[in-house]
PDB file of C-alpha atoms in Angstrom:
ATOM      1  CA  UNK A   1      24.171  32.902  15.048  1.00 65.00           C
ATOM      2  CA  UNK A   2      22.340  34.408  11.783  1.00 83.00           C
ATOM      3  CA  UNK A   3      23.152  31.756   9.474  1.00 85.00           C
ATOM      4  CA  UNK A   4      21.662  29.077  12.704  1.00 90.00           C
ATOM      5  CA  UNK A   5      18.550  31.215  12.935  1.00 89.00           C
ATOM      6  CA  UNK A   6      18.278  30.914   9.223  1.00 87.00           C
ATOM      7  CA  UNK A   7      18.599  27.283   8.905  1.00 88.00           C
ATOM      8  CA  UNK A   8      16.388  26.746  12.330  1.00 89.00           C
ATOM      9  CA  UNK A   9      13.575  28.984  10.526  1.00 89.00           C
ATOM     10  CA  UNK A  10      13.798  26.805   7.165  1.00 88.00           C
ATOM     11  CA  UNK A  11      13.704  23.491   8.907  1.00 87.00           C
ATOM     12  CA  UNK A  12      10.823  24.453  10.980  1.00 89.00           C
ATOM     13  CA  UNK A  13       8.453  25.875   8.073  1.00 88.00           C
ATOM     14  CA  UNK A  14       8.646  22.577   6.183  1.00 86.00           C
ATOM     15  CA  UNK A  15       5.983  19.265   7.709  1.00 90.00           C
ATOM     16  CA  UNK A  16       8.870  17.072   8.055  1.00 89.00           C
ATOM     17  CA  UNK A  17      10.505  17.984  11.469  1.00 92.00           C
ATOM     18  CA  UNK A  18       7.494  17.475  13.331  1.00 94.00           C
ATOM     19  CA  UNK A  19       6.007  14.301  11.367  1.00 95.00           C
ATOM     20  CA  UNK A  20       9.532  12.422  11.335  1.00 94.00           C
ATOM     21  CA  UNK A  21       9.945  13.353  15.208  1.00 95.00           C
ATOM     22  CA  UNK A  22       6.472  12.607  15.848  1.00 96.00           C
ATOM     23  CA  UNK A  23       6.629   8.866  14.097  1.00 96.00           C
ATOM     24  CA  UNK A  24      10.489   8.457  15.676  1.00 96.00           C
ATOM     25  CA  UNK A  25       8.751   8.961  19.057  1.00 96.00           C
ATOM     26  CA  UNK A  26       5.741   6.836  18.553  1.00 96.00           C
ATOM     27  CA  UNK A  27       7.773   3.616  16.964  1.00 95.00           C
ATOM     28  CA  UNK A  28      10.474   3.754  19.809  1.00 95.00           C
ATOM     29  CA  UNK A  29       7.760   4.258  22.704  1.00 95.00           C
ATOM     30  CA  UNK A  30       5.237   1.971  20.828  1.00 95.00           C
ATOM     31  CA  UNK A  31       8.097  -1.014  20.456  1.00 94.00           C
ATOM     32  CA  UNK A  32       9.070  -0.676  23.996  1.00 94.00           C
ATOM     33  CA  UNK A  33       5.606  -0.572  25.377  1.00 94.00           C
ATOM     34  CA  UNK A  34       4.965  -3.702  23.303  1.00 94.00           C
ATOM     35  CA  UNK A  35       8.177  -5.582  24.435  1.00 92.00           C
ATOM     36  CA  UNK A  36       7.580  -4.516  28.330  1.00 91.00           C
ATOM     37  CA  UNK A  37       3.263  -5.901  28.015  1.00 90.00           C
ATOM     38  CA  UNK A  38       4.964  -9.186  26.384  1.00 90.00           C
ATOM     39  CA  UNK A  39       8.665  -9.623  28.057  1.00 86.00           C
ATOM     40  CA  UNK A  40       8.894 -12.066  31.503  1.00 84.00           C
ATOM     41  CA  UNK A  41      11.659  -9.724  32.491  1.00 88.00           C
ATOM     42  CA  UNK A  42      12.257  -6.104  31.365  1.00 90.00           C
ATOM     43  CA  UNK A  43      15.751  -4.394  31.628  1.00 92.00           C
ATOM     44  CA  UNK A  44      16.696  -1.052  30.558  1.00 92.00           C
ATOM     45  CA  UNK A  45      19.018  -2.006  27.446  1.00 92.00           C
ATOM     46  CA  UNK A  46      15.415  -3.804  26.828  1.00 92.00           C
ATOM     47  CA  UNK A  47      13.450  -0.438  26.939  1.00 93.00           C
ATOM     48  CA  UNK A  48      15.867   0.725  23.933  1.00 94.00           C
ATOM     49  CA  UNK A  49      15.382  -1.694  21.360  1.00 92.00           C
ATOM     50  CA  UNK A  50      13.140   0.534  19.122  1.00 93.00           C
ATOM     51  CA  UNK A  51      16.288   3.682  19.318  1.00 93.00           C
ATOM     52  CA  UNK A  52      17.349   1.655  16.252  1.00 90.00           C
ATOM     53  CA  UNK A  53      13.772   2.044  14.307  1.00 92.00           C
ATOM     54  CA  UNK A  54      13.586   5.220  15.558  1.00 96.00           C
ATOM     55  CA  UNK A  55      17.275   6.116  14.020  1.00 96.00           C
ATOM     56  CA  UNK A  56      16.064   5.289  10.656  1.00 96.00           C
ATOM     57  CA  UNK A  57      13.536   8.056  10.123  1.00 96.00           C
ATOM     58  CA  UNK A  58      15.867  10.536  11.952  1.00 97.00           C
ATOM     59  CA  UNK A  59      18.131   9.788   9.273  1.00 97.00           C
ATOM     60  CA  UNK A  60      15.191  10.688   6.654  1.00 96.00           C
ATOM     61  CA  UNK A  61      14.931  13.678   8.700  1.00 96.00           C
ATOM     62  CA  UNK A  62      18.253  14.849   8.054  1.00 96.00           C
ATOM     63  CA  UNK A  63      18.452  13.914   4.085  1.00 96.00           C
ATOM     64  CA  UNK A  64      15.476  15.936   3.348  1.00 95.00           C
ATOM     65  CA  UNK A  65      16.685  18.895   5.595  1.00 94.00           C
ATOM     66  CA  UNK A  66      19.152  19.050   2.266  1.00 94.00           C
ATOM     67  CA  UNK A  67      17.499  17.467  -0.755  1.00 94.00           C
ATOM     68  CA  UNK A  68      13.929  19.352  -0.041  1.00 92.00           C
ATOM     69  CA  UNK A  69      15.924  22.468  -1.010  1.00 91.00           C
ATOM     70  CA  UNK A  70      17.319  21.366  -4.249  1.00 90.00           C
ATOM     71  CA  UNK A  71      14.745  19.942  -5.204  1.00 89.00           C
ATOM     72  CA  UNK A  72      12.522  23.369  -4.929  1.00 86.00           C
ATOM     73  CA  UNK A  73      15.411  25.284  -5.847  1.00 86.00           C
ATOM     74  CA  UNK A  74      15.821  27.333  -2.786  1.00 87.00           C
ATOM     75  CA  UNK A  75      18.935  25.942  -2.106  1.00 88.00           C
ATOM     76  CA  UNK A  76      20.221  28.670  -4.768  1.00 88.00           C
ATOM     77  CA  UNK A  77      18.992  31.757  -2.715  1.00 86.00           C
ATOM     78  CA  UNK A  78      20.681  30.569   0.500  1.00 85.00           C
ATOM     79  CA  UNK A  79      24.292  30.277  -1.822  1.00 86.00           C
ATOM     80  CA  UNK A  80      23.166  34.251  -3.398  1.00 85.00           C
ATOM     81  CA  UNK A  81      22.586  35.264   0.289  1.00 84.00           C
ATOM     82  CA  UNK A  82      25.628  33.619   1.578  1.00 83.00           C
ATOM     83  CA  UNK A  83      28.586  33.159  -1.309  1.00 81.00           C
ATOM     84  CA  UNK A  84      30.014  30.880   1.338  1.00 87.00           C
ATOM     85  CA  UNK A  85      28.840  27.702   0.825  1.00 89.00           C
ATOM     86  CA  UNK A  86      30.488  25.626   3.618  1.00 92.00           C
ATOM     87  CA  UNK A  87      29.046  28.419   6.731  1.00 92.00           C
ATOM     88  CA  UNK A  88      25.879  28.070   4.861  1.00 91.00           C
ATOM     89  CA  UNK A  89      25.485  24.426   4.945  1.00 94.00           C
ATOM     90  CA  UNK A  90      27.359  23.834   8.061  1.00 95.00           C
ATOM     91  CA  UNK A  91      24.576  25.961   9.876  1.00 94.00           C
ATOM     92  CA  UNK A  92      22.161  23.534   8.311  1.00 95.00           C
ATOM     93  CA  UNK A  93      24.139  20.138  10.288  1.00 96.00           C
ATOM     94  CA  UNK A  94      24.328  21.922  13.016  1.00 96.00           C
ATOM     95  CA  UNK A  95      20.448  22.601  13.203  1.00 96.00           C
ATOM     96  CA  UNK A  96      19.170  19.215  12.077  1.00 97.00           C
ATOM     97  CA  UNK A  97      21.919  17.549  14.673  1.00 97.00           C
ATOM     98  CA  UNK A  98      20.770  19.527  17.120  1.00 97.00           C
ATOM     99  CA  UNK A  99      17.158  18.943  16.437  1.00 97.00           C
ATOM    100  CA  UNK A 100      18.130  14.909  16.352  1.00 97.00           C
ATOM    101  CA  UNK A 101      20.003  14.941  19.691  1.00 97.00           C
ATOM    102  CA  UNK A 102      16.628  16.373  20.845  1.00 97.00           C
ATOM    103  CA  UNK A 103      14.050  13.455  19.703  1.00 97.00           C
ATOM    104  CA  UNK A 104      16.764  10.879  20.074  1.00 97.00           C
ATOM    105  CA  UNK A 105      16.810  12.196  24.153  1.00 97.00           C
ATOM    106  CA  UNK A 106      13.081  12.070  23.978  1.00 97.00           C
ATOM    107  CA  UNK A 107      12.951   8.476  22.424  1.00 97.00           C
ATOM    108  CA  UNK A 108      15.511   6.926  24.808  1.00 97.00           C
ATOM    109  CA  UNK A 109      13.410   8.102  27.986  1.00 97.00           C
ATOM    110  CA  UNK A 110      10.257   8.215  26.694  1.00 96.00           C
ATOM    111  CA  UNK A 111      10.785   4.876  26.199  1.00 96.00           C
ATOM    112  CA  UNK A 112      12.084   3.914  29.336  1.00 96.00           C
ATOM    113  CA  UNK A 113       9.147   5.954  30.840  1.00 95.00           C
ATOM    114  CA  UNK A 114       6.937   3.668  29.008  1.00 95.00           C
ATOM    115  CA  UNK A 115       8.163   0.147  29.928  1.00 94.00           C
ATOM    116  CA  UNK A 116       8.609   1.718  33.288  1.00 93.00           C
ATOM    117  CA  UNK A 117       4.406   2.282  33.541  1.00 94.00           C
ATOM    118  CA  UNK A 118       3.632  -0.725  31.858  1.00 94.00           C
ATOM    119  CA  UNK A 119       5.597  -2.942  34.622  1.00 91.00           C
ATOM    120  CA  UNK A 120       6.268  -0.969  37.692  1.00 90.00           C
ATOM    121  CA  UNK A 121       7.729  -3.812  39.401  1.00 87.00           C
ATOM    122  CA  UNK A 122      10.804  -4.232  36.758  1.00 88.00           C
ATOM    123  CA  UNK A 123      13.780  -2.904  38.137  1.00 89.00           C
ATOM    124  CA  UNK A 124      14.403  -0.541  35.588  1.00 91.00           C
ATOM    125  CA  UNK A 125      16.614   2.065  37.668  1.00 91.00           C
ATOM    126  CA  UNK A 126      19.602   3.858  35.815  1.00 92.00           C
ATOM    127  CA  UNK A 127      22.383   3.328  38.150  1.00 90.00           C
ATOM    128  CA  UNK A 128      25.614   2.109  35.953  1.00 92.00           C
ATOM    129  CA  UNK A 129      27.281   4.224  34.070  1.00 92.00           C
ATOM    130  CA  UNK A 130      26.518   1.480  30.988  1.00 93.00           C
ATOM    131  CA  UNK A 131      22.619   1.830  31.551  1.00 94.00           C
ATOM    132  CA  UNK A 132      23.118   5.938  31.539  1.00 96.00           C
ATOM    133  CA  UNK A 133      25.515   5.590  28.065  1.00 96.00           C
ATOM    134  CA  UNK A 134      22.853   3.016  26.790  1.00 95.00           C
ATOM    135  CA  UNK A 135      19.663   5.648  27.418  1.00 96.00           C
ATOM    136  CA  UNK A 136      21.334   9.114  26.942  1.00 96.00           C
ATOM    137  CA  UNK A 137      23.747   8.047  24.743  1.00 96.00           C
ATOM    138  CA  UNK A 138      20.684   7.653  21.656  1.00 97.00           C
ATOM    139  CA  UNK A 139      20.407  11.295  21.493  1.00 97.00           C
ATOM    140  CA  UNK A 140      24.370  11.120  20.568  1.00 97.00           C
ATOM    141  CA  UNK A 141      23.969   8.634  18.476  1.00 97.00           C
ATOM    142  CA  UNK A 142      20.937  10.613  16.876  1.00 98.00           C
ATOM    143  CA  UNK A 143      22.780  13.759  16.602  1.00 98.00           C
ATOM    144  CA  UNK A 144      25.996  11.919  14.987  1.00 98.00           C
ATOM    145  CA  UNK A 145      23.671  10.316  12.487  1.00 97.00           C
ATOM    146  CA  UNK A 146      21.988  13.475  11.262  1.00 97.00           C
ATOM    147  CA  UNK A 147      25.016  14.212  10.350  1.00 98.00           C
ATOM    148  CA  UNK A 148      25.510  11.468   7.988  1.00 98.00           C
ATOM    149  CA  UNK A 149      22.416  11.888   6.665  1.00 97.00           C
ATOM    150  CA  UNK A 150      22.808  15.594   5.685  1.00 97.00           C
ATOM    151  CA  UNK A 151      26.094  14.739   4.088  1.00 97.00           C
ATOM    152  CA  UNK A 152      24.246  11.872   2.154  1.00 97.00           C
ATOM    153  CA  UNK A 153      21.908  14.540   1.247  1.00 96.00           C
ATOM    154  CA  UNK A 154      24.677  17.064  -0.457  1.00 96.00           C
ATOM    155  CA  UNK A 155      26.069  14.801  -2.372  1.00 96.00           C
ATOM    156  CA  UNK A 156      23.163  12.946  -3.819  1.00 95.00           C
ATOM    157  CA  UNK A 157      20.752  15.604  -4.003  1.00 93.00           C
ATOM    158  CA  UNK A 158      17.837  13.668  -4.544  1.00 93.00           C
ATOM    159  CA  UNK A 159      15.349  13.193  -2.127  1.00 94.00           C
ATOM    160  CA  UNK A 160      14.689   9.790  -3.147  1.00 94.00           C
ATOM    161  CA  UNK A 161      18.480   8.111  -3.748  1.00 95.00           C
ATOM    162  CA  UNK A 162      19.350   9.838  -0.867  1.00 95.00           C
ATOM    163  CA  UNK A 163      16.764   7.904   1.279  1.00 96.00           C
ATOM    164  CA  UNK A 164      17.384   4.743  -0.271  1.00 96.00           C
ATOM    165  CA  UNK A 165      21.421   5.053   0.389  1.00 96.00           C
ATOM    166  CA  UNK A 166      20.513   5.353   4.481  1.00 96.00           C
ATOM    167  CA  UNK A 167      18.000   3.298   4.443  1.00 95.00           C
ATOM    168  CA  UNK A 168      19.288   0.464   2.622  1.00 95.00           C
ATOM    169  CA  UNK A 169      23.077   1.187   4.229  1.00 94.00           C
ATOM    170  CA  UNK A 170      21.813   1.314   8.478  1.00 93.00           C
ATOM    171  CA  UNK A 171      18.992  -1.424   7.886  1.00 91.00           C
ATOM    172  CA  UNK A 172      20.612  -3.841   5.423  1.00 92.00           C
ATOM    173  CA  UNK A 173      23.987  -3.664   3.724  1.00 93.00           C
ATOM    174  CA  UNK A 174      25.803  -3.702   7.262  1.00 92.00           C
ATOM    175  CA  UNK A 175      24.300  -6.539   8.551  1.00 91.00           C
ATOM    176  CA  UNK A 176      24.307  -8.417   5.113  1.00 93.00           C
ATOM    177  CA  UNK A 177      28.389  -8.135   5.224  1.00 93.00           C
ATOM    178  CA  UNK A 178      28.556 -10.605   8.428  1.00 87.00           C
ATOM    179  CA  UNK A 179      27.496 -13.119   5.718  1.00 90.00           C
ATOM    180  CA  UNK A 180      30.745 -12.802   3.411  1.00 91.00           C
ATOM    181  CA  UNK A 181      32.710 -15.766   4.774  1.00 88.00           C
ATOM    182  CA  UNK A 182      36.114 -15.517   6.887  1.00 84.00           C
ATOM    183  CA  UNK A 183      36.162 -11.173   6.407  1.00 90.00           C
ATOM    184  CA  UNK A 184      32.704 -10.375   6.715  1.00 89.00           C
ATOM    185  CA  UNK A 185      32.616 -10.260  10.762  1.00 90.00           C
ATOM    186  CA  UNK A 186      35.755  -8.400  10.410  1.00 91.00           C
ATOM    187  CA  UNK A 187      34.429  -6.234   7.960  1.00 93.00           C
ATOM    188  CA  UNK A 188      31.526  -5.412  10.364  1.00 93.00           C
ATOM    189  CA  UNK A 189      33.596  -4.270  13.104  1.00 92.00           C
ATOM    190  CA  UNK A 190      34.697  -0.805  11.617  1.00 94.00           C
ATOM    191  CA  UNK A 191      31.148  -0.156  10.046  1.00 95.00           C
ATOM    192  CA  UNK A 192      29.745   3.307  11.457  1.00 96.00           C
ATOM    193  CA  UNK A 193      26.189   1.871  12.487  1.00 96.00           C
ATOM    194  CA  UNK A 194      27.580  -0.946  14.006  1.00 95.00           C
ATOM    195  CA  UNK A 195      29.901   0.532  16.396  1.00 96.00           C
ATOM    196  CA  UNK A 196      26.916   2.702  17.320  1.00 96.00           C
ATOM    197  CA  UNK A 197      25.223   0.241  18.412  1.00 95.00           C
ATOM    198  CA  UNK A 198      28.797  -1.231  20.080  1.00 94.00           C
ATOM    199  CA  UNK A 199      28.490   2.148  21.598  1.00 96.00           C
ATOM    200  CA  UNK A 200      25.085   1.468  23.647  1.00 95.00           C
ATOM    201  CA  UNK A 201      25.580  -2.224  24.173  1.00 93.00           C
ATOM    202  CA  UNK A 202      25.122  -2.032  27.981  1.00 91.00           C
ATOM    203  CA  UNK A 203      26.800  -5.650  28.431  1.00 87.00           C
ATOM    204  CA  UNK A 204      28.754  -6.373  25.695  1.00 86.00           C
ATOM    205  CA  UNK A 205      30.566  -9.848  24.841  1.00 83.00           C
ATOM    206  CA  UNK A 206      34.375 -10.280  25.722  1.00 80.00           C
ATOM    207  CA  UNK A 207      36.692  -9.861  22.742  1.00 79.00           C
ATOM    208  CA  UNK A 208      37.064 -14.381  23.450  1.00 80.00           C
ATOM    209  CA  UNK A 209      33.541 -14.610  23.737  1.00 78.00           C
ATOM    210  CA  UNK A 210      32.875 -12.664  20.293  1.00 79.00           C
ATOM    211  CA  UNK A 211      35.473 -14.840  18.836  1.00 76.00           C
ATOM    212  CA  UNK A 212      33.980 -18.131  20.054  1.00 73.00           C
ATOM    213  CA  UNK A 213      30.685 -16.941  18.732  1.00 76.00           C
ATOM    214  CA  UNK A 214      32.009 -15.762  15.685  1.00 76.00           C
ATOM    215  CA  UNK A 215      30.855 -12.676  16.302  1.00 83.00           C
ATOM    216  CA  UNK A 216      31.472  -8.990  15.575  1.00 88.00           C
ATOM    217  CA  UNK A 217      34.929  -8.436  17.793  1.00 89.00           C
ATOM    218  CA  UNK A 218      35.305  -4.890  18.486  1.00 91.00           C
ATOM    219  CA  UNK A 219      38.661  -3.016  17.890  1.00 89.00           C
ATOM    220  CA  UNK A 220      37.878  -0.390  20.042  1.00 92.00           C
ATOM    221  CA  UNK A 221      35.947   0.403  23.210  1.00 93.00           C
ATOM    222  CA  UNK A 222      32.796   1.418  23.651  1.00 95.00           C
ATOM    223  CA  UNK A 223      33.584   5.380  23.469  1.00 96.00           C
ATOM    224  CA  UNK A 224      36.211   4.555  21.229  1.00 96.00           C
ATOM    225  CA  UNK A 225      33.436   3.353  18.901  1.00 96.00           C
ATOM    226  CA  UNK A 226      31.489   6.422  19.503  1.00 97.00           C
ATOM    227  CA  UNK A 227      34.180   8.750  18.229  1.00 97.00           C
ATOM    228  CA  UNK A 228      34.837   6.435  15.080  1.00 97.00           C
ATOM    229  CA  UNK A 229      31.106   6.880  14.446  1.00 97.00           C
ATOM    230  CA  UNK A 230      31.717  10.531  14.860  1.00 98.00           C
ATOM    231  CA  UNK A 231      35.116  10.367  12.427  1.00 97.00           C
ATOM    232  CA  UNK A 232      32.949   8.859   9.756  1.00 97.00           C
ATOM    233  CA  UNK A 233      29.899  11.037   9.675  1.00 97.00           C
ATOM    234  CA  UNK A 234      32.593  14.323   9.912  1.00 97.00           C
ATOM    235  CA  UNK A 235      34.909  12.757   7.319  1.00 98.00           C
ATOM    236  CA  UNK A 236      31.429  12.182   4.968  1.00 97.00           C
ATOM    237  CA  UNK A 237      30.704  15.965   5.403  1.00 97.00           C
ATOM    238  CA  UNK A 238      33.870  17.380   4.832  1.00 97.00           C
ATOM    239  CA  UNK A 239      34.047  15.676   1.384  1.00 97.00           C
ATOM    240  CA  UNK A 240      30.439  16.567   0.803  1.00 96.00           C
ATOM    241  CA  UNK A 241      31.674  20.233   1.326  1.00 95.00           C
ATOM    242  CA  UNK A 242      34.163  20.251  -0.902  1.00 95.00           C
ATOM    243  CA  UNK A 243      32.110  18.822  -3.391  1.00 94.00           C
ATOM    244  CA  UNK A 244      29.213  21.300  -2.957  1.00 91.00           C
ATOM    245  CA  UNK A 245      31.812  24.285  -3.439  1.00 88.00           C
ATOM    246  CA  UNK A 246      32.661  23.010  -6.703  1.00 86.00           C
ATOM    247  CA  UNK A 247      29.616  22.236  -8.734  1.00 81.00           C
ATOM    248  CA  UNK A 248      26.503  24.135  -9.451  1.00 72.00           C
ATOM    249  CA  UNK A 249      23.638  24.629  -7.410  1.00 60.00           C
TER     250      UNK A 249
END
């Protein structure tokens, strides 16, 4: 509970939780107030179309939670206060997921709140379990992505690469592989970001409509896809503990 204090302490005496939370909440809310004063018809997997903008600078968030102290050097008094480097920096994920989950909860309704003012008479009611994974499930997929991010962070170490790897990796390179002919759908289907958003697809294609389409077909179901998300952004964390144990600060 220390070592959680700690890291909740050193997060929140830095700008960046409360300007990349701030600008997280404003794109979501703004996007879905825009779609809901310009959409005929507004549903609630509608209301969540800016999660995805939204995911992008909580991945900053996390990357900088790491980088920030390397690049000041503090990161070598938190190893001298605590020789054990994994407790140390798993106290750190655990804060900034934690802090992500948060926003990511505040995005999802905030921006349901928002299309939900702008055009009272949509039926925008949560009553499926789909519409409840597809609006609480961003603070999940927030959390789970923070994750990433901070294990981007340990390995690169630089504020700048490390931005550029998640920002160029969810926005571009996963989307650019359904271009590679014959594999690149296939390819797509065990990418982390996009079985995230498999994950909050309220009303997902068939496996023979995907195929048809030529879409993405998804191996797994929708949780299923969640806890692959979950398996990558663990498995990227372990390895970037191991590797922070064995070189210098």
């Amino acid at each position: 509970m220390t070592l959680l204090a700690v890291e909740r302490i050193k997060l929140f005496s830095t700008r960046s939780p409360y300007w990349c939370a701030a600008l997280a909440i404003a794109m979501a809310v703004g996007f879905s107030a825009l779609l809901a004063a310009n959409a005929e018809t507004v549903s609630v997997d509608l209301t969540q179309a800016g999660s995805r903008l939204a995911l992008v600078v909580v991945l900053v968030l996390g990357a900088l939670a790491v980088t920030t102290e390397y690049r000041f050097g503090t990161i070598r008094a938190t190893f001298l206060a605590v020789p054990n480097r994994t407790s140390a920096l798993v106290a750190k994920t655990a804060v900034v997921a934690v802090v992500a989950g948060v926003i990511g909860e505040v995005v999802a309704f905030g921006s349901w709140a928002m299309a939900k003012v702008i055009k009272p008479s949509a039926d925008l009611a949560i009553n499926s379990g789909a519409e409840w994974r597809n609006v609480a499930g961003v603070g999940l997929m927030f959390a789970i992505g923070a994750v990433l991010a901070v294990a981007v962070g340990i390995l690169v170490r630089q504020t700048a690469g490390a931005v550029a790897i998640l920002l160029v990796w969810s926005m571009l390179l996963e989307n650019l592989v359904g271009i590679i002919p014959k594999v690149g759908v296939k390819i797509q289907a065990w990418l982390p970001f996009m079985n995230a958003d498999h994950f909050l697809a309220v009303n997902p294609p068939s496996q023979a409509e995907s195929e048809a389409a030529g879409a993405v077909v998804y191996k797994l179901s929708q949780w299923g896809s969640l806890g692959y998300y979950a398996g990558i952004a663990i498995a990227l964390l372990v390895v970037a503990l191991v590797v922070a144990k064995r070189r210098d600060a």
